The first five atom37 places (N, CA, C, CB, O) and aatype in JSON, in Angstrom:
{
  "aatype": [12, 12, 0, 11, 11, 1, 10, 15, 18, 6, 3, 0, 10, 0, 11, 9, 3, 9, 9, 15, 5, 5, 10, 6, 15, 7, 6, 0, 0, 10, 6, 11, 15, 9, 6, 10, 18, 11, 6, 7, 9, 6, 10, 9, 10, 13, 4, 11, 2, 0, 10, 2, 10, 0, 6, 11, 6, 19, 12, 6, 10, 11, 16, 2, 13, 6, 7, 11, 13, 15, 10, 6, 14, 13, 3, 2, 13, 19, 6, 6, 11, 3, 18, 6, 15],
  "atom_mask": [
    [1, 1, 1, 1, 1],
    [1, 1, 1, 1, 1],
    [1, 1, 1, 1, 1],
    [1, 1, 1, 1, 1],
    [1, 1, 1, 1, 1],
    [1, 1, 1, 1, 1],
    [1, 1, 1, 1, 1],
    [1, 1, 1, 1, 1],
    [1, 1, 1, 1, 1],
    [1, 1, 1, 1, 1],
    [1, 1, 1, 1, 1],
    [1, 1, 1, 1, 1],
    [1, 1, 1, 1, 1],
    [1, 1, 1, 1, 1],
    [1, 1, 1, 1, 1],
    [1, 1, 1, 1, 1],
    [1, 1, 1, 1, 1],
    [1, 1, 1, 1, 1],
    [1, 1, 1, 1, 1],
    [1, 1, 1, 1, 1],
    [1, 1, 1, 1, 1],
    [1, 1, 1, 1, 1],
    [1, 1, 1, 1, 1],
    [1, 1, 1, 1, 1],
    [1, 1, 1, 1, 1],
    [1, 1, 1, 0, 1],
    [1, 1, 1, 1, 1],
    [1, 1, 1, 1, 1],
    [1, 1, 1, 1, 1],
    [1, 1, 1, 1, 1],
    [1, 1, 1, 1, 1],
    [1, 1, 1, 1, 1],
    [1, 1, 1, 1, 1],
    [1, 1, 1, 1, 1],
    [1, 1, 1, 1, 1],
    [1, 1, 1, 1, 1],
    [1, 1, 1, 1, 1],
    [1, 1, 1, 1, 1],
    [1, 1, 1, 1, 1],
    [1, 1, 1, 0, 1],
    [1, 1, 1, 1, 1],
    [1, 1, 1, 1, 1],
    [1, 1, 1, 1, 1],
    [1, 1, 1, 1, 1],
    [1, 1, 1, 1, 1],
    [1, 1, 1, 1, 1],
    [1, 1, 1, 1, 1],
    [1, 1, 1, 1, 1],
    [1, 1, 1, 1, 1],
    [1, 1, 1, 1, 1],
    [1, 1, 1, 1, 1],
    [1, 1, 1, 1, 1],
    [1, 1, 1, 1, 1],
    [1, 1, 1, 1, 1],
    [1, 1, 1, 1, 1],
    [1, 1, 1, 1, 1],
    [1, 1, 1, 1, 1],
    [1, 1, 1, 1, 1],
    [1, 1, 1, 1, 1],
    [1, 1, 1, 1, 1],
    [1, 1, 1, 1, 1],
    [1, 1, 1, 1, 1],
    [1, 1, 1, 1, 1],
    [1, 1, 1, 1, 1],
    [1, 1, 1, 1, 1],
    [1, 1, 1, 1, 1],
    [1, 1, 1, 0, 1],
    [1, 1, 1, 1, 1],
    [1, 1, 1, 1, 1],
    [1, 1, 1, 1, 1],
    [1, 1, 1, 1, 1],
    [1, 1, 1, 1, 1],
    [1, 1, 1, 1, 1],
    [1, 1, 1, 1, 1],
    [1, 1, 1, 1, 1],
    [1, 1, 1, 1, 1],
    [1, 1, 1, 1, 1],
    [1, 1, 1, 1, 1],
    [1, 1, 1, 1, 1],
    [1, 1, 1, 1, 1],
    [1, 1, 1, 1, 1],
    [1, 1, 1, 1, 1],
    [1, 1, 1, 1, 1],
    [1, 1, 1, 1, 1],
    [1, 1, 1, 1, 1]
  ],
  "atom_positions": [
    [[0.5, -1.14, -0.15], [-0.17, -0.25, 0.45], [0.56, 1.04, -0.05], [-0.23, -0.51, 1.95], [1.21, 1.52, 0.88]],
    [[0.67, 1.68, -1.08], [0.86, 3.32, -1.32], [1.18, 4.58, -0.24], [-0.41, 3.73, -1.88], [0.15, 5.22, -0.06]],
    [[2.19, 5.03, 0.43], [1.3, 6.12, 1.53], [1.16, 7.66, 0.41], [2.56, 6.57, 3.48], [1.31, 8.18, -0.69]],
    [[0.74, 7.76, 1.91], [-0.34, 8.81, 1.08], [0.12, 10.86, 0.53], [-1.85, 8.86, 2.48], [-0.53, 11.6, 1.27]],
    [[0.57, 11.29, 0.0], [1.17, 12.36, -0.56], [0.2, 13.64, 0.3], [1.07, 12.26, -2.4], [-0.87, 14.19, 0.01]],
    [[1.31, 13.8, 1.69], [0.29, 15.04, 2.38], [0.08, 16.49, 1.18], [1.26, 15.75, 4.13], [0.83, 16.93, 0.31]],
    [[-1.13, 16.85, 1.62], [-1.29, 18.13, 0.5], [-1.07, 19.73, 1.17], [-3.04, 18.07, -0.2], [-1.39, 20.33, 2.2]],
    [[-0.31, 19.99, -0.07], [0.38, 21.47, 0.68], [-0.54, 22.7, 0.36], [2.1, 21.9, -0.01], [-1.18, 22.37, -0.64]],
    [[-0.85, 23.81, 0.68], [-1.34, 24.68, 0.89], [-1.65, 24.91, -0.81], [-0.56, 25.58, 1.84], [-2.8, 25.0, -1.25]],
    [[-0.36, 25.0, -1.69], [-0.13, 25.58, -2.96], [-0.8, 24.83, -3.95], [1.26, 25.69, -3.26], [-1.43, 25.43, -4.82]],
    [[-0.74, 23.46, -3.94], [-1.59, 22.46, -4.54], [-2.67, 22.41, -4.45], [-1.42, 21.5, -4.32], [-3.38, 22.4, -5.47]],
    [[-3.28, 22.37, -2.98], [-5.05, 22.5, -2.73], [-5.46, 23.95, -3.9], [-5.53, 23.05, -0.48], [-6.25, 23.89, -4.85]],
    [[-4.76, 25.01, -3.53], [-4.98, 26.51, -4.62], [-4.86, 25.76, -5.97], [-3.51, 28.0, -4.51], [-5.83, 25.86, -6.72]],
    [[-4.01, 25.17, -6.29], [-4.01, 25.08, -7.83], [-5.59, 24.04, -8.2], [-2.24, 24.18, -8.42], [-6.3, 24.17, -9.19]],
    [[-5.82, 22.84, -6.84], [-6.57, 22.51, -7.51], [-8.21, 22.91, -7.24], [-6.21, 21.35, -7.52], [-9.07, 22.23, -7.8]],
    [[-8.58, 24.02, -6.4], [-9.01, 24.85, -6.64], [-9.87, 25.6, -7.6], [-8.42, 25.04, -6.48], [-11.1, 25.68, -7.69]],
    [[-8.89, 26.12, -8.29], [-8.43, 26.8, -9.54], [-9.34, 26.01, -10.41], [-6.76, 26.72, -9.94], [-10.49, 26.2, -10.82]],
    [[-8.35, 24.94, -10.58], [-8.96, 23.8, -12.28], [-10.38, 23.26, -11.02], [-7.16, 21.58, -13.17], [-11.33, 22.82, -11.67]],
    [[-10.58, 23.23, -9.94], [-12.61, 22.87, -10.32], [-13.35, 24.38, -10.5], [-13.75, 21.88, -8.49], [-14.51, 24.47, -10.91]],
    [[-12.74, 25.29, -10.22], [-13.48, 26.89, -10.41], [-13.28, 26.68, -12.15], [-12.37, 28.7, -9.49], [-14.32, 26.92, -12.78]],
    [[-12.24, 26.33, -12.86], [-12.89, 26.63, -13.74], [-13.69, 25.61, -14.43], [-12.18, 27.22, -14.39], [-14.57, 25.89, -15.25]],
    [[-13.34, 24.35, -14.06], [-14.44, 23.9, -14.36], [-15.94, 23.47, -14.26], [-14.14, 23.54, -14.45], [-16.6, 22.94, -15.16]],
    [[-16.47, 23.88, -12.65], [-17.11, 24.4, -13.05], [-18.13, 25.53, -13.82], [-16.95, 24.13, -12.74], [-19.27, 25.3, -14.25]],
    [[-17.26, 27.07, -13.88], [-17.41, 27.69, -14.6], [-17.25, 27.26, -16.01], [-16.88, 28.47, -14.23], [-17.74, 28.28, -16.5]],
    [[-16.99, 26.65, -16.85], [-17.41, 26.6, -18.07], [-18.52, 25.73, -18.51], [-16.44, 26.35, -18.7], [-18.83, 25.61, -19.69]],
    [[-19.46, 24.77, -16.93], [-20.76, 24.33, -16.85], [-20.71, 23.62, -18.21], [0.0, 0.0, 0.0], [-21.43, 24.0, -19.14]],
    [[-19.79, 22.52, -18.33], [-19.6, 21.39, -19.64], [-19.83, 20.1, -18.83], [-17.86, 21.37, -20.54], [-20.05, 19.02, -19.37]],
    [[-19.74, 20.31, -17.32], [-19.6, 18.8, -16.17], [-21.46, 18.47, -16.01], [-18.6, 19.38, -13.95], [-22.29, 19.38, -15.99]],
    [[-21.73, 17.27, -15.93], [-23.28, 17.33, -16.19], [-23.22, 17.55, -13.94], [-24.3, 15.23, -17.36], [-22.38, 17.76, -13.06]],
    [[-24.68, 17.32, -14.06], [-24.7, 18.18, -12.37], [-24.53, 17.32, -11.34], [-26.17, 18.96, -11.88], [-24.64, 17.86, -10.24]],
    [[-24.26, 15.89, -11.31], [-24.08, 14.65, -10.6], [-22.37, 15.07, -10.5], [-24.65, 13.03, -11.53], [-21.83, 14.67, -9.47]],
    [[-21.42, 15.9, -11.58], [-19.84, 15.48, -11.15], [-20.09, 17.2, -10.79], [-18.28, 14.71, -12.63], [-19.56, 17.72, -9.81]],
    [[-20.87, 17.88, -11.64], [-21.05, 19.5, -10.28], [-20.84, 18.96, -9.63], [-22.31, 20.49, -9.72], [-20.1, 17.99, -9.81]],
    [[-21.35, 19.23, -8.55], [-21.99, 18.72, -7.57], [-20.45, 17.99, -6.51], [-23.3, 17.55, -8.32], [-19.91, 18.46, -5.51]],
    [[-20.18, 16.83, -7.2], [-18.88, 16.1, -6.45], [-17.66, 17.56, -6.48], [-18.17, 14.34, -7.63], [-16.85, 17.77, -5.57]],
    [[-17.78, 18.41, -7.72], [-16.78, 19.1, -7.54], [-16.85, 20.09, -7.0], [-16.29, 19.28, -8.34], [-15.82, 20.77, -7.01]],
    [[-18.01, 20.61, -6.33], [-17.88, 21.72, -5.74], [-17.79, 21.07, -3.64], [-19.44, 22.82, -6.44], [-17.51, 21.62, -2.57]],
    [[-18.14, 19.95, -4.0], [-17.31, 19.32, -2.39], [-16.5, 19.2, -2.22], [-17.34, 18.35, -1.81], [-16.01, 19.49, -1.12]],
    [[-15.61, 18.51, -3.52], [-13.96, 18.87, -2.83], [-13.99, 20.52, -3.39], [-12.21, 17.65, -3.72], [-15.22, 20.56, -3.44]],
    [[-13.79, 21.22, -3.63], [-13.9, 22.33, -3.71], [-13.8, 23.66, -2.2], [0.0, 0.0, 0.0], [-13.02, 24.52, -1.79]],
    [[-15.3, 23.02, -1.78], [-15.5, 23.03, -0.27], [-14.76, 22.34, 0.48], [-16.63, 22.67, 0.09], [-15.13, 22.7, 1.6]],
    [[-13.81, 21.45, 0.65], [-12.91, 20.94, 1.15], [-11.72, 21.61, 0.83], [-12.94, 19.78, 0.91], [-11.06, 22.18, 1.69]],
    [[-11.52, 21.59, 0.09], [-9.85, 22.2, 0.04], [-10.19, 23.79, 0.59], [-8.97, 22.21, -1.96], [-9.38, 24.32, 1.34]],
    [[-11.19, 24.37, 0.26], [-11.03, 25.7, 1.1], [-10.92, 25.33, 2.59], [-12.33, 26.73, 0.9], [-10.13, 26.02, 3.25]],
    [[-11.41, 24.61, 3.04], [-11.61, 24.91, 4.23], [-10.1, 24.47, 4.84], [-12.95, 24.2, 4.79], [-9.75, 24.98, 5.9]],
    [[-9.15, 23.45, 4.1], [-8.3, 22.84, 4.45], [-7.0, 24.14, 4.24], [-8.33, 21.41, 3.67], [-5.93, 24.28, 4.83]],
    [[-7.54, 24.84, 3.3], [-6.87, 25.99, 3.01], [-6.59, 26.75, 4.39], [-7.7, 26.83, 1.98], [-5.58, 26.65, 5.08]],
    [[-8.39, 27.99, 4.77], [-8.53, 28.23, 5.77], [-7.82, 28.12, 6.93], [-9.22, 27.91, 5.8], [-7.57, 29.08, 7.66]],
    [[-7.36, 26.57, 7.19], [-7.21, 26.0, 8.36], [-5.65, 26.04, 8.42], [-7.92, 24.61, 8.47], [-5.05, 26.53, 9.37]],
    [[-4.96, 25.41, 7.2], [-3.52, 25.81, 7.08], [-3.31, 27.23, 6.69], [-2.83, 24.95, 6.07], [-2.3, 27.51, 6.06]],
    [[-3.94, 27.93, 6.92], [-3.48, 29.97, 7.68], [-3.57, 30.01, 8.96], [-4.69, 31.49, 7.31], [-2.62, 30.2, 9.72]],
    [[-4.8, 29.82, 9.31], [-5.22, 30.14, 10.23], [-3.42, 29.56, 11.32], [-6.94, 29.42, 10.36], [-3.07, 30.25, 12.27]],
    [[-2.86, 28.68, 11.02], [-2.31, 28.0, 11.7], [-0.86, 28.6, 11.56], [-2.61, 26.69, 11.39], [-0.02, 28.56, 12.46]],
    [[-0.66, 29.2, 10.22], [0.39, 29.62, 10.07], [0.42, 31.07, 10.65], [0.7, 29.44, 8.78], [1.42, 31.67, 11.03]],
    [[-1.07, 31.58, 10.65], [-0.61, 32.82, 11.64], [-0.36, 32.31, 13.24], [-1.94, 34.09, 11.64], [0.48, 32.84, 13.97]],
    [[-1.06, 31.41, 13.57], [-0.66, 31.41, 14.94], [0.81, 31.18, 14.97], [-1.4, 30.37, 15.76], [1.44, 31.8, 15.83]],
    [[1.44, 30.38, 14.16], [2.84, 30.78, 14.23], [3.05, 31.61, 14.27], [3.54, 30.58, 13.62], [3.21, 31.97, 15.44]],
    [[3.25, 32.59, 13.36], [3.79, 33.66, 13.35], [3.79, 34.76, 14.22], [3.55, 33.95, 12.54], [4.62, 35.67, 14.37]],
    [[2.34, 34.44, 14.97], [2.54, 34.85, 16.19], [3.16, 34.95, 18.12], [1.93, 34.81, 15.97], [3.34, 35.61, 19.15]],
    [[3.23, 33.54, 17.29], [4.12, 32.88, 18.77], [5.38, 33.01, 18.39], [3.9, 31.15, 19.27], [6.1, 33.09, 19.38]],
    [[6.14, 33.09, 17.11], [7.18, 33.57, 16.83], [7.72, 35.14, 17.13], [7.15, 33.26, 15.69], [8.78, 35.44, 17.68]],
    [[6.32, 36.39, 16.44], [7.0, 37.56, 17.15], [7.67, 37.28, 18.28], [6.14, 38.55, 17.5], [7.77, 36.18, 18.81]],
    [[8.27, 38.63, 18.78], [8.85, 39.13, 20.52], [8.96, 40.32, 20.61], [10.3, 38.69, 21.1], [9.38, 41.17, 19.83]],
    [[8.35, 40.37, 22.15], [8.47, 42.03, 22.37], [10.0, 42.68, 22.33], [7.84, 42.42, 23.93], [10.98, 42.48, 21.62]],
    [[9.77, 43.34, 23.18], [11.31, 44.58, 23.49], [12.61, 43.42, 24.34], [10.66, 46.45, 25.19], [13.75, 43.16, 23.94]],
    [[11.86, 42.88, 25.64], [12.07, 42.19, 26.38], [13.35, 40.69, 25.96], [10.68, 42.01, 26.7], [14.17, 40.23, 26.76]],
    [[13.19, 40.37, 24.93], [13.39, 39.12, 24.3], [12.66, 38.06, 25.0], [0.0, 0.0, 0.0], [13.36, 37.09, 25.29]],
    [[11.64, 38.03, 25.27], [9.89, 37.29, 25.43], [9.32, 36.96, 24.6], [8.81, 37.96, 25.87], [9.21, 37.9, 23.81]],
    [[8.74, 35.94, 24.19], [7.78, 35.62, 23.94], [6.4, 36.01, 23.49], [7.83, 35.28, 24.52], [5.65, 35.55, 24.35]],
    [[5.87, 36.47, 22.8], [4.58, 36.8, 23.31], [3.27, 36.78, 21.81], [4.84, 38.51, 24.14], [3.67, 36.35, 20.73]],
    [[2.29, 37.11, 21.9], [1.35, 36.64, 20.98], [1.23, 38.21, 20.75], [-0.01, 35.59, 21.48], [1.24, 39.02, 21.68]],
    [[1.09, 38.61, 19.12], [0.35, 39.6, 18.76], [-0.5, 39.63, 17.48], [1.12, 40.52, 18.77], [-0.43, 38.74, 16.63]],
    [[-1.2, 40.56, 17.39], [-2.23, 39.84, 15.75], [-1.13, 40.49, 14.9], [-4.39, 40.64, 15.21], [-0.46, 41.51, 15.01]],
    [[-1.23, 39.35, 13.84], [-0.44, 39.21, 12.13], [-1.13, 40.56, 11.74], [-1.0, 37.53, 10.8], [-0.43, 41.22, 10.97]],
    [[-2.44, 41.2, 12.1], [-2.23, 42.0, 10.53], [-1.89, 43.42, 11.08], [-3.85, 42.08, 9.34], [-2.61, 44.34, 10.71]],
    [[-0.63, 43.73, 12.12], [0.27, 44.05, 12.54], [1.2, 44.31, 11.37], [0.55, 43.25, 13.45], [1.74, 45.4, 11.55]],
    [[1.55, 43.83, 10.4], [2.32, 43.71, 9.0], [1.63, 43.77, 7.9], [2.99, 42.56, 8.83], [2.28, 43.35, 6.95]],
    [[0.33, 44.2, 7.58], [-0.43, 44.22, 6.59], [-0.33, 45.78, 6.31], [-1.82, 43.58, 6.87], [-0.73, 46.63, 7.11]],
    [[0.35, 46.09, 4.87], [-0.3, 47.67, 4.69], [-1.49, 47.7, 4.61], [0.04, 48.45, 3.54], [-2.01, 46.63, 4.28]],
    [[-2.19, 48.58, 4.8], [-3.43, 49.28, 4.23], [-3.21, 49.48, 2.52], [-3.62, 50.86, 5.08], [-2.08, 49.67, 2.07]],
    [[-4.07, 49.44, 1.89], [-4.14, 49.24, 0.88], [-5.72, 49.73, 0.42], [-3.66, 47.96, 0.76], [-6.72, 49.17, 0.88]],
    [[-5.78, 50.79, -0.51], [-6.95, 51.6, -1.06], [-8.06, 51.03, -2.18], [-6.3, 52.76, -1.67], [-8.13, 51.37, -3.36]],
    [[-8.77, 50.22, -1.58], [-9.54, 49.36, -2.34], [-11.07, 49.19, -3.46], [-9.65, 48.78, -1.48], [-11.81, 48.4, -4.04]],
    [[-10.79, 50.58, -3.19], [-12.18, 51.28, -3.91], [-11.37, 52.05, -5.01], [-13.29, 52.48, -2.77], [-10.25, 52.54, -5.1]],
    [[-12.81, 51.87, -6.02], [-12.31, 52.23, -7.38], [-12.15, 53.53, -7.54], [-13.1, 51.8, -8.4], [-11.74, 53.96, -8.62]]
  ]
}
């Protein structure tokens, strides 16, 4: 029996993109479309979980001025951008 390869975040995003294209094309039968939709939702949840874990890891690695580990919000590093057209 072969060992299952762990899915990476990047591989999951690529699969989501493929599924999205297949669903948007409208060429898949109804049953296949539902199957693709379910797989896409599972992959999205996988990616969300991976991002949450990465965010926690970054928060745990930030240090304060005394050299002690502390938890701080991740969004301190996000640049504010104007998204309005």
